Coordinates of C-alpha atoms and ligand atoms in Angstrom, one line a residue:
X1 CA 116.3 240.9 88.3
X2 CA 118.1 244.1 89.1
X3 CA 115.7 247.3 89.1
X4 CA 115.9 248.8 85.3
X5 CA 119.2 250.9 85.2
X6 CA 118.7 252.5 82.2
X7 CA 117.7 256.0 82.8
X8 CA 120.6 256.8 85.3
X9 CA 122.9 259.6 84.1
X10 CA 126.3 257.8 85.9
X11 CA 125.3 254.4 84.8
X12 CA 128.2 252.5 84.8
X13 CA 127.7 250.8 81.5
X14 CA 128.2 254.3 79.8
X15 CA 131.9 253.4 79.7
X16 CA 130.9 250.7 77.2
X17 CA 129.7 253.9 74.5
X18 CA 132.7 256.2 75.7
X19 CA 130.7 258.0 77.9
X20 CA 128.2 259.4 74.9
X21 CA 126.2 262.1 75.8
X22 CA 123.1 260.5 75.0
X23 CA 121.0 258.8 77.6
X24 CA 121.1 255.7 76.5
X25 CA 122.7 252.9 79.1
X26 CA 122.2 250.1 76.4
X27 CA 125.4 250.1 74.2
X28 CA 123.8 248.3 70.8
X29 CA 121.8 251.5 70.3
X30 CA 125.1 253.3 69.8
X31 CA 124.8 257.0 68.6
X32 CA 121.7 256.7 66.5
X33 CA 119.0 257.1 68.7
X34 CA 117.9 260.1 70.7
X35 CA 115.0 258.4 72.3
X36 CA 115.4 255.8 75.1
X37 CA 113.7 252.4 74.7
X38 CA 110.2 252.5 75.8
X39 CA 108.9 249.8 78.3
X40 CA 107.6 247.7 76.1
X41 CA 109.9 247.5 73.6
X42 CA 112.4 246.9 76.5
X43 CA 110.7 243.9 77.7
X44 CA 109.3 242.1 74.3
X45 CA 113.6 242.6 73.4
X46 CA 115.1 241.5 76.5
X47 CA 116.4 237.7 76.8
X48 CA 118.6 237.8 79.5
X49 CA 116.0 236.4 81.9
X50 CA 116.5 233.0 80.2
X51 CA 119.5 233.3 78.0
X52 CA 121.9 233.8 81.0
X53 CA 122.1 230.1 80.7
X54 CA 124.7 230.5 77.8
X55 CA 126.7 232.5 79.9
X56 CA 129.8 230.1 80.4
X57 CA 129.8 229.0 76.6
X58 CA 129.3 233.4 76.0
X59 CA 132.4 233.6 78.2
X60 CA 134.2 230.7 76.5
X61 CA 133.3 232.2 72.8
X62 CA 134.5 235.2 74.0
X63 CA 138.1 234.2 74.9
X64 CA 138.8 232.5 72.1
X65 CA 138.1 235.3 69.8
X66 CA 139.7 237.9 72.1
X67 CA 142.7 235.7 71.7
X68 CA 142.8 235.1 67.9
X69 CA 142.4 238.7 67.6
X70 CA 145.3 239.0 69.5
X71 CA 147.2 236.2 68.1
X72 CA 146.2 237.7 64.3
X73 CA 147.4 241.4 65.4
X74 CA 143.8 242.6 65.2
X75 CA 144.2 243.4 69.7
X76 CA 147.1 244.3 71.4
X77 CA 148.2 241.5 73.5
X78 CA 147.7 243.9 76.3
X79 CA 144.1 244.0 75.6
X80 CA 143.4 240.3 75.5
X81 CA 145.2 239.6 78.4
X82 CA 142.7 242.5 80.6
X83 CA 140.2 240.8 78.4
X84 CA 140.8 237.3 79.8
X85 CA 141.3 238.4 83.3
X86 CA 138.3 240.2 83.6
X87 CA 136.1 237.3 81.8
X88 CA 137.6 234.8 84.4
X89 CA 136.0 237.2 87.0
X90 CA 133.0 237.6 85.3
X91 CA 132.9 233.9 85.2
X92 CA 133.5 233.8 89.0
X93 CA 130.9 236.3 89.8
X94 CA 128.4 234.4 87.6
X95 CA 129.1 231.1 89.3
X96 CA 128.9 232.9 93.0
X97 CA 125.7 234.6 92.2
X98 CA 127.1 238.6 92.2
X99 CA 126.2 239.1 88.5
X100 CA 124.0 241.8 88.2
X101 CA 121.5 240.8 85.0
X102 CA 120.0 243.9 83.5
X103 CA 117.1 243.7 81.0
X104 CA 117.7 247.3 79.7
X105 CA 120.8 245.7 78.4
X106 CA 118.7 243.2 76.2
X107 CA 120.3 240.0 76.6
X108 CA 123.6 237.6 78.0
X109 CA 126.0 239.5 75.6
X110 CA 125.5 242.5 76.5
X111 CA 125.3 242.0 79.5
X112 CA 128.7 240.5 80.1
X113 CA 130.3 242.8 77.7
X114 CA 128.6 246.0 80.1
X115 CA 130.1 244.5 83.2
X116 CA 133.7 243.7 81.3
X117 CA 133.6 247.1 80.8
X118 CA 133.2 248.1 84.3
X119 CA 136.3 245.8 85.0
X120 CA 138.7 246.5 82.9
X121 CA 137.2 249.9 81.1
X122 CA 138.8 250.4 77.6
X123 CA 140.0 247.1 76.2
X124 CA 136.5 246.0 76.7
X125 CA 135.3 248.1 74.2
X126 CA 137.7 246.3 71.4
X127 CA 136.6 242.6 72.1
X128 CA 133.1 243.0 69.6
X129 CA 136.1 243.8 66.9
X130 CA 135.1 241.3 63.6
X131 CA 132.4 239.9 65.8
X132 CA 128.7 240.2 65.7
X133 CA 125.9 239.0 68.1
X134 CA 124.8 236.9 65.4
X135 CA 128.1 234.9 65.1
X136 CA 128.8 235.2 68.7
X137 CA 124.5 233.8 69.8
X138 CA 125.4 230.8 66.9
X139 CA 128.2 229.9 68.8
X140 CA 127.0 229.9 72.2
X141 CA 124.4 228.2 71.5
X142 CA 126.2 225.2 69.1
X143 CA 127.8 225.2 73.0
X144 CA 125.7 224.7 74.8
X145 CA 123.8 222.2 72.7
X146 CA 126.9 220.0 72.8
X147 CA 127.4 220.0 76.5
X148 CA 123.8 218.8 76.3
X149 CA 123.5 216.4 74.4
X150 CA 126.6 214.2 75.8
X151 CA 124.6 214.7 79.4
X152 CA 121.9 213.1 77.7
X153 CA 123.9 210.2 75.9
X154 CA 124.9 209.4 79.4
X155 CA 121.3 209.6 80.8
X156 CA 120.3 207.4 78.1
X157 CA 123.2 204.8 78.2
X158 CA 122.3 204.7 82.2
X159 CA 118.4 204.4 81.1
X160 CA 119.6 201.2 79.1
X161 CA 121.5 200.0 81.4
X162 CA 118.4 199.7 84.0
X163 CA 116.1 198.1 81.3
X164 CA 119.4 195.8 80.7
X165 CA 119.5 194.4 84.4
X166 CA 115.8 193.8 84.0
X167 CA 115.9 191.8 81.1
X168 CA 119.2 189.4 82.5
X169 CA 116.9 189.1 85.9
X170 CA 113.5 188.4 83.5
X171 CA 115.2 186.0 80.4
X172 CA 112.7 184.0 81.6
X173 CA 109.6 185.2 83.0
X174 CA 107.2 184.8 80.5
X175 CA 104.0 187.3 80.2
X176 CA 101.3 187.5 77.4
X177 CA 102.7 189.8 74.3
X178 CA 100.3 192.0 73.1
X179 CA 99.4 193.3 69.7
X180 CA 96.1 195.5 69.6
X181 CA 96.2 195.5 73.5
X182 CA 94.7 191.9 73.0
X183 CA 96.8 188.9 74.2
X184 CA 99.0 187.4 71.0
X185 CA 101.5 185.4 71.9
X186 CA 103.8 184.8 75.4
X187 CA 107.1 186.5 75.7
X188 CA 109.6 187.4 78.3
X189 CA 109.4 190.2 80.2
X190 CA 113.3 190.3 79.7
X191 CA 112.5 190.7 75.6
X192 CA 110.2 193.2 76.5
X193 CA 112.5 195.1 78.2
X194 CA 115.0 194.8 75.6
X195 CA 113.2 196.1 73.1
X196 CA 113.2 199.5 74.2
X197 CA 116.7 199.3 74.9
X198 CA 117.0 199.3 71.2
X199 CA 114.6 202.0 70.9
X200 CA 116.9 204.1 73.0
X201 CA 120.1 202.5 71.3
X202 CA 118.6 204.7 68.3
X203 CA 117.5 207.6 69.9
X204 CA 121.5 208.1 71.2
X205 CA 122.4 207.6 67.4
X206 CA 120.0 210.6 66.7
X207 CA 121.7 212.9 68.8
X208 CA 125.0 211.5 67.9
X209 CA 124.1 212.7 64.3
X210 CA 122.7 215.9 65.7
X211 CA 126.1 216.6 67.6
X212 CA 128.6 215.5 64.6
X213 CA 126.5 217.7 62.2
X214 CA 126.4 220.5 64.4
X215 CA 130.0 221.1 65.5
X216 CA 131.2 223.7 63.2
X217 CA 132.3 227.1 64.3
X218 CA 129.9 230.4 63.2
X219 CA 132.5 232.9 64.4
X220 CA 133.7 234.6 61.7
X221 CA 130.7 235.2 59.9
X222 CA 130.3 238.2 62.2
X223 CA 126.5 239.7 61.2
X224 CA 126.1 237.8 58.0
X225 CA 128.9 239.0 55.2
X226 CA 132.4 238.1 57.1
X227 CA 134.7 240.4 57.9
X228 CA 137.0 242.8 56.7
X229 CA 139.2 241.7 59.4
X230 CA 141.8 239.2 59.3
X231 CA 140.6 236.5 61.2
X232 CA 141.7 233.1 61.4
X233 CA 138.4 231.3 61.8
X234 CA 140.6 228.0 61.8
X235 CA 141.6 229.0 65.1
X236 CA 138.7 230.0 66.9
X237 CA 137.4 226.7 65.3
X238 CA 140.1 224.4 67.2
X239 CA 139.9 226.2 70.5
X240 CA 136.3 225.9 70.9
X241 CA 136.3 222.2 69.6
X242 CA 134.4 222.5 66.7
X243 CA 135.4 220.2 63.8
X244 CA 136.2 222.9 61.6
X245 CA 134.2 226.6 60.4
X246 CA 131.2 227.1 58.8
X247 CA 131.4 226.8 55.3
X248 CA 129.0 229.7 54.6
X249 CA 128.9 233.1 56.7
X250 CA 125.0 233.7 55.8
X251 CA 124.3 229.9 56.7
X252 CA 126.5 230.5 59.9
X253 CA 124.2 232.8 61.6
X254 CA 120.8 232.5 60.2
X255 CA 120.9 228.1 60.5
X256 CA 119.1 226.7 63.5
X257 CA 118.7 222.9 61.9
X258 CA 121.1 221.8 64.5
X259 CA 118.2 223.2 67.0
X260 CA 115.6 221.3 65.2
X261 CA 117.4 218.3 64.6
X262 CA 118.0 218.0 68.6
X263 CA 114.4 219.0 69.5
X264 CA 113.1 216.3 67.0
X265 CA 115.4 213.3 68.2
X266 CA 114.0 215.2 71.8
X267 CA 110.6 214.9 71.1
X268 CA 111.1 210.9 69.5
X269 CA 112.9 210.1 73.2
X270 CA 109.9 211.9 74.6
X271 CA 107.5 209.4 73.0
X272 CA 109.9 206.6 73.3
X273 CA 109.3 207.4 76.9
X274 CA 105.8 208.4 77.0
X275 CA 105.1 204.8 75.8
X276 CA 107.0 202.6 78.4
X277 CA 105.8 205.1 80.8
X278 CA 101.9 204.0 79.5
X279 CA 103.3 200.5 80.3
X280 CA 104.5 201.0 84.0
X281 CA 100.6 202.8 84.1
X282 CA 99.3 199.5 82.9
X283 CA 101.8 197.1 84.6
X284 CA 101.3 198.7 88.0
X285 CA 97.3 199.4 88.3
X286 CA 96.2 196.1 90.3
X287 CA 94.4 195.4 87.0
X288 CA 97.4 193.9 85.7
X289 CA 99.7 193.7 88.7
X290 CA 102.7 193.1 87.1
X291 CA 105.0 195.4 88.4
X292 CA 105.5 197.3 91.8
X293 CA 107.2 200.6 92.1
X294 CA 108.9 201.5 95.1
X295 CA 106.9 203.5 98.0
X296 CA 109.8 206.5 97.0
X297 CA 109.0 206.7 93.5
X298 CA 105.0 206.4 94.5
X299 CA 102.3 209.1 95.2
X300 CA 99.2 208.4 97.6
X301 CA 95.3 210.2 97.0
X302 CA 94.7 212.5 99.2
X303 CA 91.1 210.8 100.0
X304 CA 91.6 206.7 99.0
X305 CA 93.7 205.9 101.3
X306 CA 94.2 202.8 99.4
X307 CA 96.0 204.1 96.6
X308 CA 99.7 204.1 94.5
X309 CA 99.6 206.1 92.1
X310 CA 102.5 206.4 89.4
X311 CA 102.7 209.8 89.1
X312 CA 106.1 209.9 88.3
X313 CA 105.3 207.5 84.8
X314 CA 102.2 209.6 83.8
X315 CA 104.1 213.0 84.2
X316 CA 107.2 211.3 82.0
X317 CA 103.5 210.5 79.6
X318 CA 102.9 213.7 80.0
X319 CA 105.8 215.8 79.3
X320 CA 106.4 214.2 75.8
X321 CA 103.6 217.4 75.2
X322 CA 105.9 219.5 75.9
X323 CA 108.9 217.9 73.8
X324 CA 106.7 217.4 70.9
X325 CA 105.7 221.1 71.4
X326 CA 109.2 222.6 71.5
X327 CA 110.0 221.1 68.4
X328 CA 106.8 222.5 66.5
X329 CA 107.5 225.6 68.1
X330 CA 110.5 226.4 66.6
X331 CA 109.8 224.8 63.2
X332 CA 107.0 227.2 62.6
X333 CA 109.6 229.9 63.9
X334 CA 111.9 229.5 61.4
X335 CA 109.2 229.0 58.7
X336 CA 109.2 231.6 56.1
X337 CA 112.4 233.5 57.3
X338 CA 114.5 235.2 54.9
X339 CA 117.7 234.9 55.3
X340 CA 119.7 235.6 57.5
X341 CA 119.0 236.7 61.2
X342 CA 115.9 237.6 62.1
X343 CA 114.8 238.7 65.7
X344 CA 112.8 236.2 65.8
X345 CA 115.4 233.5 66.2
X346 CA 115.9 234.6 69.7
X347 CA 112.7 232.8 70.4
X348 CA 114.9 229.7 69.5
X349 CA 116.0 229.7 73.1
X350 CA 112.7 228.7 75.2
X351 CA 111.5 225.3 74.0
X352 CA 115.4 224.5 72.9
X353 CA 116.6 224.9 77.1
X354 CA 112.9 223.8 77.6
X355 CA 113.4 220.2 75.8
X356 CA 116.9 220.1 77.6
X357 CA 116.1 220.9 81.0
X358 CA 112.8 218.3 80.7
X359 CA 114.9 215.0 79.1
X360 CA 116.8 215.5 81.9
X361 CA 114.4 215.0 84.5
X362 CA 112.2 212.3 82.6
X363 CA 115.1 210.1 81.8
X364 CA 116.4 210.0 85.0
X365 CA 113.3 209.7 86.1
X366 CA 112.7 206.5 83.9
X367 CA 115.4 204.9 84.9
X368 CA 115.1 205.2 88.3
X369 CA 111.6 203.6 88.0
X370 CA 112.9 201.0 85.6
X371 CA 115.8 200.3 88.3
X372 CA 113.5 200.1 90.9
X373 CA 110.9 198.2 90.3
X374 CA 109.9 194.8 91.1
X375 CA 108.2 192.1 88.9
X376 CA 105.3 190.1 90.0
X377 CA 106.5 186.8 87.5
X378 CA 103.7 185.1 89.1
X379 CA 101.0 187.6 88.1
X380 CA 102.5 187.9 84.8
X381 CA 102.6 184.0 84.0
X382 CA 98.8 183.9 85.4
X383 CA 97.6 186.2 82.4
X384 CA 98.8 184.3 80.2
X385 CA 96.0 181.8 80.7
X386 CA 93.9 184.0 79.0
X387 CA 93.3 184.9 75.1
X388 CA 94.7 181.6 73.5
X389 CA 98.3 182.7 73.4
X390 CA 99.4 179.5 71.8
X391 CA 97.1 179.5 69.2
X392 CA 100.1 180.0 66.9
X393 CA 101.4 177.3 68.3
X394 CA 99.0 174.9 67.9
X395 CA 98.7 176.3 64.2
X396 CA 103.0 176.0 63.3
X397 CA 102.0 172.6 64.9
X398 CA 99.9 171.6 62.2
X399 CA 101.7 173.1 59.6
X400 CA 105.2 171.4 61.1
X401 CA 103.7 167.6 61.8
X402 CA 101.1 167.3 59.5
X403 CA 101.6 169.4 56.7
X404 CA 98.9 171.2 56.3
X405 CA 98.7 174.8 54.4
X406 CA 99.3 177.4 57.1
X407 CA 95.8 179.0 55.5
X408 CA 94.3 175.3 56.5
X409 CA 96.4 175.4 59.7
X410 CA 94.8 178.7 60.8
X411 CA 91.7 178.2 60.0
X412 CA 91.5 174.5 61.8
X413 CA 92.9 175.7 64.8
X414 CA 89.9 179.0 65.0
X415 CA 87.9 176.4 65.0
X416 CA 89.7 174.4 67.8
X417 CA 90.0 178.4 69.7
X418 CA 85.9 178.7 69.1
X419 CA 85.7 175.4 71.4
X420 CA 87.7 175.9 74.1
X421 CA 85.9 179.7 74.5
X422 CA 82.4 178.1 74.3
X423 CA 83.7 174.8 77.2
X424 CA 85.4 177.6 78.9
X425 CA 88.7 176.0 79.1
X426 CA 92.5 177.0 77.2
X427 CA 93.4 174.7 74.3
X428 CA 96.0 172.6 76.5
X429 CA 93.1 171.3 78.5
X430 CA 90.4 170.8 75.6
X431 CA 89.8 166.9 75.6
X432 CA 91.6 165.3 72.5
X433 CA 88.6 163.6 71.0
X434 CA 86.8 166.9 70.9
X435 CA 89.8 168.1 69.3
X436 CA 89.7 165.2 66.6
X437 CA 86.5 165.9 66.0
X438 CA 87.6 169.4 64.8
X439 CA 90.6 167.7 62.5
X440 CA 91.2 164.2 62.7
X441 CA 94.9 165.0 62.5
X442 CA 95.5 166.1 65.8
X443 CA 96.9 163.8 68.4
X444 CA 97.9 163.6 72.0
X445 CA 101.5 165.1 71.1
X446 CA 99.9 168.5 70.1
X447 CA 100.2 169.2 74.2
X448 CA 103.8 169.9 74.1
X449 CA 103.5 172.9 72.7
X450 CA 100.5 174.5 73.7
X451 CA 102.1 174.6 76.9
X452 CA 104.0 179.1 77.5
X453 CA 107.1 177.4 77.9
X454 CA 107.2 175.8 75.1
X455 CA 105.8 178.0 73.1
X456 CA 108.7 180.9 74.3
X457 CA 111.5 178.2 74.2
X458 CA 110.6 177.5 70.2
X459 CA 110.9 181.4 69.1
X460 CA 114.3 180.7 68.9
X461 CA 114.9 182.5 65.6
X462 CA 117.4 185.7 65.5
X463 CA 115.9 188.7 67.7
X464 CA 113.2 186.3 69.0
X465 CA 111.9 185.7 72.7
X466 CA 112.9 182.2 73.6
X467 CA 114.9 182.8 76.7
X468 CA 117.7 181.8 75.8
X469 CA 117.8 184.0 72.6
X470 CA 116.8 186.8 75.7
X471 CA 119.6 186.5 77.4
X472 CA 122.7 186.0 74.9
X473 CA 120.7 189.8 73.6
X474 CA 121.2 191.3 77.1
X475 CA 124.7 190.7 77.0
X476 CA 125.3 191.7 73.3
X477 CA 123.1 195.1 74.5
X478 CA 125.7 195.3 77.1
X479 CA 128.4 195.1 74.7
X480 CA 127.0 197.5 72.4
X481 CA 125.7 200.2 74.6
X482 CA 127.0 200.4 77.9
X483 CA 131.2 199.8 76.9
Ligands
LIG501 N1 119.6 237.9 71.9 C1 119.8 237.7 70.5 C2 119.2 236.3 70.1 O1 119.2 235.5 70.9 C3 121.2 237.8 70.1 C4 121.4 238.1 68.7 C5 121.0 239.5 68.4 N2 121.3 239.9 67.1 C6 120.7 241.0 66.5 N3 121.1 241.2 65.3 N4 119.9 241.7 67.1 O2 118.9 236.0 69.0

């Protein structure tokens, strides 16, 4: 940050104000103040630090109204031509790293307009003409927000792709499904997987909802009444590729929803991840030994030498905090403000580039340990041995072959569950005249299906886990998501 600038008698950014003879570098305070800023007030006002990060879609805001103005008579063509020129260098000089940023000049617009006035001097001066910050912030930031969030719809369509590849490779390896954290009934890892491919499937639907409700032009509404000028806000609308102009000048610069409606579909990817993230916890503590990540996307202890942690999926765990935390941030925000701008929607900025700037590190980060891990089928098929997992089964059996009530069928086979845990066995191995004894019913043929692969091969129904089902779904994900 450049040294504060603002008590200097030949500041350069006194051009901006005509060269008043106040003292006052910072051009919003105009003619009406005769006291300079004090340090405080300076630093709780300034947002340049962060808000520079609009800069490109402040430049490109910027040029489009400069040339409606010019194209409606409002600026000489003169004007907007030194108006362009001097933003494309400001844009160069941003992207090189020469931009001076000075808090005394509050935030990103005023800073950009100061330097434009050190360029090109007068014609600077006209480009705020029908404009307000609270148009011109409304814009930037509906911007930026759609830049964003078609990064992330390609972070997440790369996410499901990873998760994809996983479930093709793993159609078949079976592993116990879990309800309650308890064993329930065998699945395929690939079904697994596939499952939060849909899960992201939705969340990209969110923010395609978020972006097609969000692109419509503020500019125009200027600070919150219109203008007296004659704008053509159809104009700055189609340049800046927005659908069309906000309906409602007061809405235009005091809305935020298309904030919140990104940092809630942020903080649903954020749990979205959180949880498969708990998974590859689970799935990669020798406990269960399901999965291996790779030694590159693996931390060590710095005292057992024995150790892999998976940082990287507890951190993606852990950041949903902070997504989750944006969001409520700016809700309570805009709680209980009256319309229209209020200073406290520069706060707006923070958790909004804070959600961004984090999805973008934990999806990437997600798919590159879905991508790259590798799945112990063995270990996976081993645990299923344990908690019964075709109990069902046995119970559909009984219902199927015999039929019994499913009530009767449920109960019988509790029973039949209650004997193998006291001989210490799994139902496929309990001897069949100990089973007969339970319910004369049962018969040698009962073994079929109490064996996993049965028992995946017969969820054949629509959406189910049989392997089969598995992988016709991977290839319908790949034709939904990834074309
Ligand atoms: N930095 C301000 C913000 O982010 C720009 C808008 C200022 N508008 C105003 N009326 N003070 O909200």
């Amino acid at each position: 940050m450049s040294p504060r600038t603002g008590t200097s008698i030949d500041n350069p950014l006194r051009r901006l104000i005509g060269m008043s003879a106040t003292n006052n570098p910072n051009p919003v305070r105009g003619g009406r103040f005769r006291e300079e800023p004090s340090a405080i007030m300076e630093r709780i006002n300034a947002s340049v630090d962060f808000d520079r990060q609009l800069a490109p879609y402040d430049i490109a805001g910027s040029r489009a109204h400069a040339s409606m103005l010019a194209a409606t008579g409002i600026l000489s063509v003169a004007d907007n031509d030194a108006i362009q020129e001097g933003l494309d260098r400001i844009a160069r000089e941003i992207e090189e790293g020469t931009m001076t940023w000075d808090p005394a000049l509050e935030d990103v617009h005023m800073n950009i307009e100061a330097r434009l006035a050190e360029l090109i001097g007068e014609p600077a001066r006209r480009l705020h003409t029908a404009r307000s910050r609270n148009d011109q912030v409304a814009t930037d930031l509906r911007l930026w927000l759609r830049d964003h969030l078609d990064h992330l719809d390609d972070a997440l369509t790369r996410l499901q792709e990873s998760l994809i590849v996983q479930a093709e490779r793993h159609a078949a390896s079976v592993m116990p499904g879990m309800t309650h954290l308890q064993p329930a009934q065998p699945v395929t890892f690939g079904h697994h997987m596939l499952a939060y491919v849909e899960m992201f499937g939705r969340d990209r639907g969110r923010l395609k909802d978020c972006r097609r409700r969000m692109n419509e032009s503020p500019l125009g509404a200027a600070a919150l009444a219109g203008t007296s000028f004659p704008v053509d806000r159809e104009a700055t609308a189609a340049s800046l590729g927005f659908d069309r102009p906000a309906a409602n000048s007061m809405d235009a610069v005091s809305d935020r929803d298309f904030c919140l409606e990104f940092l809630a579909a942020g903080a649903i990817i954020g749990v979205h991840l959180s949880r498969l993230a708990e998974e590859l916890v689970l799935w990669t503590s020798p406990t269960f030994g399901f999965v291996r990540l790779p030694d590159s996307l693996t931390t060590g202890s710095s005292i057992m030498p024995q150790k892999r942690n998976a940082d990287a999926a507890e951190l993606v765990r852990g950041k949903a905090g902070r997504l989750t935390g944006a969001l409520v941030s700016l809700l309570t925000v805009l709680k209980g403000l009256p319309m229209t701008y209020g200073k406290d929607m520069q706060e707006d900025k923070e958790p909004l580039f804070d959600a961004a700037a984090t999805l973008m590190l934990v999806i990437p980060a997600t798919a590159a340990m879905i991508g790259g891990m590798t799945v112990d089928t063995q270990a996976m098929r081993a645990r299923t041995d344990d908690g019964f997992v075709t109990a069902t089964d046995l119970a559909d059996w009984l219902v199927r072959e015999k039929g019994l009530a499913f009530r009767e069928a449920h109960h019988t086979t509790g029973r039949l569950v209650a004997l193998a845990e006291e001989k210490g066995c799994d139902l496929a191995s309990l001897p069949l005249d100990a089973m007969r004894r339970v319910d004369d019913r049962l018969d040698a043929s009962v073994r079929q299906v109490l064996t996993i692969d049965a028992s995946v091969a017969s969820r054949a129904s629509p959406g189910g886990t049989a392997p089969q089902r598995v992988a016709e779904a991977a290839e319908e994900a790949r034709r939904r998501y990834l074309a």
